[in-house]
Amino acid sequence: MLPPGSGTGQFSQFSKKAIRFVRKGCTNRPFFHIVVAEQRKEQFMPVIEQVGSYDPIPNEYNEKLVSLNFERIRHWIGNGASISQPVQELLGLSGFLPIHPRSYMTAWRNRRAEKLNDSVETKEKAENVDSQTSK
Amino acid sequence: MCTTVLREICKTFPKYTSKQFRVFVSLRSLGYASREYAHEERDPAPFFFDSNVQSLLRTLTRVDLNKVFRKRKTGDLKLEQPTYKFLTDEQLQDALKEAHEKSSQLLQIPPVIKVRKPIDTVISNDPALQGLETSKFVFTDISYGIKYSQRIIVVRETDGTLRHADWDVRERMNQLYFPEHGRKLKIPRMFENTNLESLLNRKEYIFLLDRACIQFEPDDANYQRVTSITYQHINDNNDFEILRSTRHFGALAFFLTWFKNIDNLVLDLLETLHIEEVNVLLQLYEKLHDQSFGAEKSDEVEALIIYINKAASKKGPLELAVQAYKDLKKQRLQLEKGIQAAHGLT
């Protein structure tokens, strides 16, 4: 049976909390729960509360599905919980937080890589054409 | 014959693929076009939710408890053994009253409202995010106690635009995270035009309309397509009796009256000698179209004759039916007089 979304983890009032991923799913099929847990606890220990889920594999409509319980996330942020960087990126993309600088960096690097790739391909094509005409 | 013609067209227009043709054929074979309560036209909701109109629609439904509590194709529900009880007269009256209350719940008419507008609100546009992802992100707010219609669902496109999700995505996400019993994540194939036609030909109207009620929201264009085609088919085949005493008859009557197409229903009512229901129907027509036939005061065919002269499209058959109705009434009166004379009462 699945543990309840309200969580089963024991926690002390003043410990540091974090909103972060827990990897569910199985081999070669990642799926993440977004949970609130004590920062010092390990990933697969019982959590305080589940506040969302993230499916990183696109579905048939080419969508990655994210669900977020914004009410509880607000509550835990207000209680001083820290947010892990991947979750911060997701919250940024959702429009809840400002967009994380890492998202901009990744986007920029991807664009640069694509550009390089394109220029290399066009060069190769041009060389191929040259060699064919010289023969 | 039809396929040979299509083959000819295929040869002359090679740009069409066979798949496109299948769609083409399936669209052509269904002889009905969808008639929606379009959102740029007059709004039916204030008329429909008016208590007078509701009571008129209830009267037209003609409640028969045996049909309301009939055995239904429920699929996953187990049938129960009936229980038989001895009741006093008082208890029997109470039980009947309870059954009537339950029937009015079961016969609640599905709401008639306009088709909803498409959603195209863009929240922000951030071209610097281009290249981050090759697929869209869909974010759903799963906070507790939010209505389906008010849940925040947003989409981050691959070009960095953040916008509110379309209706189809919204319905998919709502059904995914908060499933409703009986509703499917994808639209069942029975609502496609070819399968729809076969169901209509088999007269599975109640099955179709019940399932459409579960699957779609009432302001969905697909819901209005399926129901309007079904209503038109019922109207053309005079199958009103199948829908009587179900929750869909009110919606059918409202649809026909709204689009000024009540002649078949009037004929059906006249043939079965329900002149008081004809007057109720004409009252409904007066309310929806702001016309007056004096239907409220008339208890015979006076209002109907005014309607035939003013607004009917099938004048000939209606006049004949009125004449037949009058003759039948006269004959019955004579018969009654004869019986009374035979008993020596006059």
XYZ file of C-alpha atoms in Angstrom:
481
model
C 0.000 0.000 0.000
C 1.192 3.528 -0.726
C 1.966 5.699 2.281
C -0.510 8.572 2.752
C 0.266 11.958 1.179
C 0.273 13.462 4.654
C 3.424 11.424 5.302
C 4.462 9.108 8.111
C 7.849 10.573 9.051
C 8.665 11.598 12.613
C 10.192 15.045 12.837
C 11.164 17.557 15.466
C 9.708 21.041 15.477
C 12.959 22.975 15.092
C 14.878 20.771 12.663
C 15.754 22.094 9.195
C 13.165 21.053 6.554
C 13.646 20.772 2.801
C 11.302 20.540 -0.186
C 12.944 18.070 -2.545
C 12.543 15.132 -4.920
C 12.295 11.500 -3.927
C 12.939 9.127 -6.791
C 10.089 6.663 -7.250
C 9.439 4.566 -10.348
C 11.805 1.753 -11.237
C 14.907 0.990 -13.280
C 15.087 3.154 -16.396
C 11.733 4.758 -15.567
C 12.240 7.711 -13.244
C 9.316 9.303 -11.455
C 9.635 11.798 -8.657
C 7.609 12.714 -5.647
C 8.066 16.267 -4.402
C 8.145 16.004 -0.630
C 8.878 17.910 2.546
C 11.434 16.074 4.660
C 13.995 16.820 7.315
C 17.179 17.950 5.629
C 19.408 15.547 7.562
C 17.316 12.494 6.598
C 18.199 10.271 3.656
C 16.166 10.209 0.461
C 14.098 7.065 1.024
C 13.282 7.577 4.683
C 9.666 8.355 5.622
C 8.761 11.914 4.689
C 6.803 14.607 6.518
C 4.441 15.337 3.655
C 4.129 14.854 -0.082
C 3.408 18.139 -1.886
C 3.546 17.112 -5.542
C 4.856 14.827 -8.247
C 6.978 15.152 -11.386
C 7.043 12.833 -14.365
C 10.236 13.606 -16.362
C 9.306 11.385 -19.319
C 7.094 13.177 -21.875
C 3.701 11.611 -22.528
C 2.112 11.029 -25.947
C 1.199 14.716 -26.240
C 4.862 15.648 -25.575
C 4.112 17.058 -22.132
C 5.993 16.596 -18.872
C 3.466 16.524 -16.069
C 4.048 18.306 -12.785
C 1.575 18.541 -9.944
C 2.167 20.901 -7.048
C 0.181 21.526 -3.890
C 0.849 25.268 -3.779
C -1.093 25.777 -0.571
C 1.152 23.388 1.396
C 4.309 24.565 -0.390
C 3.510 28.124 0.723
C 2.939 26.864 4.242
C 6.302 25.085 4.430
C 8.212 27.952 2.836
C 6.639 30.195 5.458
C 7.898 27.808 8.139
C 11.447 28.199 6.881
C 11.826 25.109 4.682
C 14.596 25.306 2.102
C 13.997 24.227 -1.490
C 16.376 21.995 -3.425
C 17.686 23.347 -6.691
C 15.801 21.025 -9.108
C 12.546 21.824 -7.322
C 13.404 25.533 -7.446
C 13.833 25.219 -11.207
C 10.424 23.565 -11.540
C 8.763 26.179 -9.339
C 10.447 28.845 -11.456
C 9.115 27.379 -14.689
C 5.626 27.155 -13.169
C 5.643 30.883 -12.473
C 5.501 30.428 -8.686
C 9.088 31.634 -8.108
C 11.319 33.763 -10.358
C 13.014 31.636 -13.005
C 16.138 29.972 -11.640
C 19.455 31.189 -13.179
C 20.385 27.567 -13.809
C 17.397 27.249 -16.222
C 18.674 30.220 -18.234
C 22.182 28.734 -18.252
C 20.985 25.349 -19.461
C 18.844 26.950 -22.147
C 21.719 29.105 -23.361
C 24.150 26.153 -23.419
C 21.661 23.986 -25.288
C 21.191 26.731 -27.869
C 24.946 27.136 -28.246
C 25.434 23.386 -28.672
C 22.704 23.280 -31.294
C 24.283 26.159 -33.209
C 27.690 24.446 -33.166
C 26.109 21.230 -34.312
C 24.349 23.011 -37.181
C 27.502 24.770 -38.372
C 29.485 21.506 -38.252
C 26.822 19.747 -40.269
C 26.699 22.466 -42.935
C 30.508 22.381 -43.183
C 30.505 18.596 -43.634
C 27.858 18.866 -46.294
C 29.830 21.525 -48.154
C 32.983 19.363 -48.002
C 31.072 16.357 -49.325
C 29.759 18.379 -52.246
C 33.299 19.705 -52.975
C 34.837 16.233 -52.967
C 32.130 14.911 -55.285
C 32.585 17.760 -57.792
C 36.435 17.457 -57.767
C 36.141 13.731 -58.591
C -21.183 2.715 -56.061
C -20.000 5.172 -53.437
C -16.549 3.591 -53.185
C -16.055 3.600 -56.946
C -16.850 7.301 -57.045
C -14.357 7.882 -54.233
C -11.718 5.896 -56.055
C -12.227 8.112 -59.080
C -11.797 11.207 -56.926
C -8.674 9.617 -55.406
C -7.196 9.222 -58.853
C -7.985 12.760 -59.914
C -6.823 14.338 -56.623
C -3.738 12.362 -55.570
C -3.004 14.749 -52.684
C -5.653 13.053 -50.502
C -4.440 10.009 -48.564
C -6.708 7.067 -47.827
C -6.835 8.063 -44.148
C -8.116 11.498 -44.999
C -10.737 9.830 -47.121
C -11.904 7.658 -44.263
C -12.576 10.805 -42.258
C -14.236 12.354 -45.289
C -16.519 9.354 -45.741
C -17.366 9.107 -42.055
C -18.302 12.784 -41.931
C -20.461 12.445 -45.003
C -22.309 9.354 -43.872
C -23.663 10.987 -40.712
C -26.539 13.032 -42.043
C -26.700 15.500 -39.162
C -24.729 18.618 -38.388
C -23.992 19.703 -34.851
C -26.230 22.512 -33.530
C -24.606 24.127 -30.532
C -25.724 26.869 -28.190
C -22.875 28.968 -29.625
C -21.242 31.480 -27.303
C -21.690 34.441 -29.626
C -25.452 33.897 -29.865
C -28.308 34.306 -27.354
C -27.602 32.710 -23.943
C -30.068 29.885 -23.094
C -29.002 29.592 -19.419
C -31.253 32.299 -17.879
C -34.268 30.818 -19.704
C -33.405 27.230 -18.795
C -32.823 27.854 -15.073
C -36.045 29.864 -14.722
C -38.290 27.928 -12.301
C -41.368 28.252 -14.546
C -39.514 26.791 -17.513
C -38.186 23.980 -15.297
C -41.698 23.050 -14.185
C -42.935 23.137 -17.805
C -40.105 20.794 -18.809
C -40.976 18.471 -15.895
C -44.596 18.351 -17.056
C -43.493 17.456 -20.571
C -41.259 14.665 -19.194
C -44.436 12.868 -18.004
C -43.069 10.948 -15.008
C -43.807 7.226 -14.977
C -42.292 5.657 -11.845
C -42.063 2.227 -13.457
C -39.787 3.688 -16.114
C -37.787 5.896 -13.747
C -36.867 2.907 -11.556
C -36.378 0.527 -14.456
C -33.487 -1.930 -14.686
C -30.603 -0.070 -16.257
C -27.433 -1.009 -18.054
C -25.118 -0.043 -15.220
C -22.289 -2.383 -16.119
C -20.411 -2.762 -12.852
C -23.299 -2.660 -10.355
C -24.584 -5.971 -9.029
C -28.317 -6.494 -9.148
C -30.016 -6.882 -5.784
C -32.788 -9.275 -4.815
C -36.032 -7.319 -4.520
C -37.661 -7.289 -1.088
C -41.410 -7.620 -0.661
C -43.151 -6.054 2.321
C -46.654 -5.892 3.733
C -47.568 -2.225 4.249
C -50.558 -0.425 5.699
C -52.196 2.239 3.545
C -50.324 4.984 5.383
C -46.974 3.284 4.974
C -47.717 2.747 1.297
C -48.438 6.455 0.838
C -45.169 7.317 2.601
C -43.213 4.889 0.422
C -44.768 6.354 -2.719
C -43.936 9.865 -1.559
C -40.339 8.821 -0.973
C -40.194 7.259 -4.436
C -41.503 10.516 -5.953
C -38.826 12.529 -4.159
C -36.138 10.156 -5.337
C -37.505 10.287 -8.888
C -37.296 14.086 -8.955
C -33.613 13.713 -8.064
C -33.057 11.097 -10.758
C -34.856 13.244 -13.310
C -32.756 16.379 -12.818
C -32.315 17.780 -16.320
C -28.690 18.216 -17.443
C -27.942 21.956 -17.630
C -28.341 23.748 -20.938
C -25.670 26.436 -21.299
C -23.591 28.067 -23.982
C -20.436 26.494 -25.377
C -17.420 27.789 -23.465
C -14.899 30.162 -24.959
C -11.394 28.857 -25.738
C -8.691 29.876 -23.260
C -5.838 31.963 -24.688
C -4.405 33.920 -21.754
C -0.647 34.274 -21.890
C 0.884 34.902 -18.455
C 4.461 35.676 -19.474
C 6.793 35.346 -22.422
C 10.468 34.524 -21.823
C 12.423 33.888 -25.048
C 15.618 33.333 -23.019
C 14.202 29.912 -22.059
C 14.235 28.697 -25.686
C 16.237 25.497 -25.958
C 15.793 24.473 -22.326
C 13.385 21.660 -23.101
C 12.133 19.806 -26.134
C 8.734 19.167 -24.539
C 6.112 21.251 -22.787
C 5.620 21.356 -19.023
C 2.112 21.158 -17.591
C 1.788 22.386 -14.007
C -1.335 21.487 -12.057
C -2.265 22.954 -8.702
C -3.451 20.007 -6.580
C -4.345 21.982 -3.444
C -7.340 20.469 -1.656
C -10.855 21.866 -1.871
C -10.570 23.650 -5.218
C -13.317 23.293 -7.816
C -12.566 21.670 -11.164
C -13.292 24.903 -12.972
C -11.141 27.039 -10.684
C -8.042 24.849 -10.479
C -4.907 26.597 -11.786
C -3.383 24.634 -14.669
C -0.595 26.308 -16.664
C 1.638 25.240 -19.540
C 5.261 26.276 -20.137
C 5.818 26.011 -23.876
C 9.158 25.119 -25.420
C 9.574 28.719 -26.627
C 9.368 29.978 -23.033
C 5.744 31.169 -23.066
C 3.802 30.552 -19.872
C 0.049 30.351 -20.523
C -3.135 28.940 -19.081
C -3.917 25.443 -20.365
C -6.573 24.780 -22.999
C -9.843 23.087 -22.072
C -8.814 19.661 -23.327
C -5.579 19.730 -21.295
C -7.505 20.992 -18.263
C -10.014 18.149 -18.486
C -7.205 15.627 -18.930
C -5.300 16.906 -15.887
C -8.413 17.102 -13.721
C -9.329 13.545 -14.634
C -5.733 12.388 -14.096
C -5.245 13.810 -10.616
C -8.872 13.767 -9.447
C -10.584 10.958 -11.373
C -14.354 10.993 -11.681
C -16.103 7.630 -11.688
C -17.144 6.552 -15.186
C -15.249 9.263 -17.038
C -12.431 8.192 -19.330
C -9.118 9.997 -19.833
C -9.584 9.828 -23.597
C -12.915 10.415 -25.315
C -14.525 6.986 -25.935
C -14.670 5.996 -29.579
C -18.443 5.643 -29.482
C -18.630 9.443 -29.774
C -16.832 9.433 -33.132
C -19.202 10.072 -35.993
C -19.200 6.568 -37.552
C -19.800 4.780 -34.264
C -22.280 7.441 -33.225
C -24.310 6.777 -36.320
C -24.446 3.057 -35.710
C -25.629 3.679 -32.127
C -28.291 6.090 -33.359
C -29.538 3.568 -35.887
C -29.852 1.023 -33.089
C -31.790 3.652 -31.095
C -29.416 3.494 -28.091
C -30.293 7.090 -27.229
C -30.378 6.736 -23.451
C -27.030 4.959 -23.365
C -25.516 7.678 -25.565
C -26.911 10.608 -23.602
C -26.114 9.107 -20.186
C -22.535 8.458 -21.193
C -22.178 11.922 -22.732
C -23.383 13.394 -19.421
C -20.621 11.559 -17.542
C -17.851 12.072 -20.068
C -18.245 15.760 -20.911
C -18.947 19.008 -19.123
C -22.222 20.575 -20.323
C -20.442 23.568 -21.879
C -18.110 21.327 -23.892
C -18.509 21.644 -27.672
C -18.237 17.854 -27.935
C -21.114 17.357 -25.494
C -23.302 19.695 -27.479
C -22.322 18.012 -30.743
C -23.250 14.530 -29.479
C -26.468 15.588 -27.770
C -27.661 17.849 -30.584
C -27.129 15.127 -33.190
C -28.968 12.648 -30.985
C -31.885 15.050 -30.456
C -32.153 15.705 -34.182
C -32.170 11.973 -34.893
C -34.887 11.402 -32.292
C -36.935 14.257 -33.736
C -36.671 12.943 -37.281
C -37.599 9.388 -36.304
C -40.374 10.347 -33.847
C -38.750 8.335 -31.044
C -39.941 10.643 -28.278
C -41.440 7.754 -26.333
C -37.970 6.259 -25.684
C -36.841 9.385 -23.853
C -40.026 10.010 -21.821
C -39.591 9.679 -18.043
C -35.835 10.070 -18.355
C -33.777 13.103 -17.377
C -33.031 13.859 -21.036
C -36.563 14.608 -22.228
C -36.524 18.116 -20.757
C -33.273 18.917 -22.506
C -34.679 17.508 -25.765
C -37.852 19.609 -25.506
C -35.789 22.692 -24.685
C -33.482 22.051 -27.653
C -36.352 21.611 -30.105
C -38.160 24.689 -28.822
C -35.026 26.830 -28.783
C -34.286 26.023 -32.420
C -37.992 26.362 -33.425
C -38.394 22.749 -34.470
C -41.318 21.505 -32.368
C -43.700 20.453 -35.137
C -42.886 16.733 -34.943
C -43.270 16.747 -31.175
C -46.609 18.562 -31.430
C -47.827 16.026 -33.993
C -46.748 13.172 -31.719
C -48.576 14.709 -28.746
C -51.721 15.331 -30.809
C -51.781 11.770 -32.126
C -51.577 10.419 -28.585
C -54.308 12.890 -27.497
C -52.182 14.871 -25.019
C -53.618 18.281 -25.856
C -52.731 19.711 -22.423
C -49.064 18.893 -23.097
C -49.320 20.628 -26.468
C -50.409 23.740 -24.602
C -47.525 23.369 -22.145
C -45.109 23.080 -25.056
C -46.586 26.207 -26.645
C -46.196 28.043 -23.332
C -42.525 27.075 -23.384
C -42.268 28.392 -26.954
C -43.862 31.682 -25.888
C -41.367 32.039 -23.028
C -38.285 31.315 -25.151
C -39.224 33.368 -28.200
C -41.294 36.174 -26.698
C -44.369 35.404 -28.787
C -47.954 34.978 -27.704
C -50.472 32.283 -28.718
C -52.589 32.478 -25.552
C -51.491 28.975 -24.591
C -51.823 29.568 -20.866
C -55.574 30.129 -20.986
C -56.520 27.666 -23.718
C -57.373 24.098 -22.729
C -58.209 22.948 -26.275
C -56.752 23.560 -29.739
C -57.243 27.377 -29.933
C -53.624 28.226 -29.098
C -52.368 25.504 -31.406
C -54.318 26.947 -34.355
C -52.767 30.378 -33.718
C -49.337 28.721 -33.563
C -49.947 26.903 -36.851
C -50.897 30.147 -38.588
C -48.073 32.190 -37.076
C -44.985 30.050 -36.662
C -45.355 26.425 -37.763
C -43.243 25.056 -40.604
C -45.308 21.890 -41.195
C -48.660 23.610 -41.631
C -50.432 20.927 -43.708
C -49.860 17.874 -41.494
C -50.541 19.898 -38.353
C -53.893 21.169 -39.685
C -54.873 17.631 -40.655
C -53.903 16.370 -37.206
C -55.962 19.094 -35.560
C -58.953 18.141 -37.708
C -58.500 14.457 -36.843
C -58.263 15.350 -33.174
C -61.479 17.367 -33.355
C -63.319 14.536 -35.155
C -62.151 11.998 -32.602
C -63.309 14.256 -29.774
C -66.723 14.620 -31.434
C -67.057 10.873 -31.900
C -66.196 10.248 -28.279
C -68.775 12.777 -27.130
C -71.408 11.086 -29.266
C -70.424 7.665 -27.925
C -70.704 8.935 -24.364
C -74.118 10.406 -25.093
C -75.200 7.093 -26.664
C -74.052 5.120 -23.631
C -75.858 7.486 -21.285
C -79.000 7.221 -23.392
C -78.720 3.433 -23.327
C -78.527 3.550 -19.534
C -81.576 5.804 -19.532
C -79.767 8.675 -17.839
C -80.762 11.517 -20.161
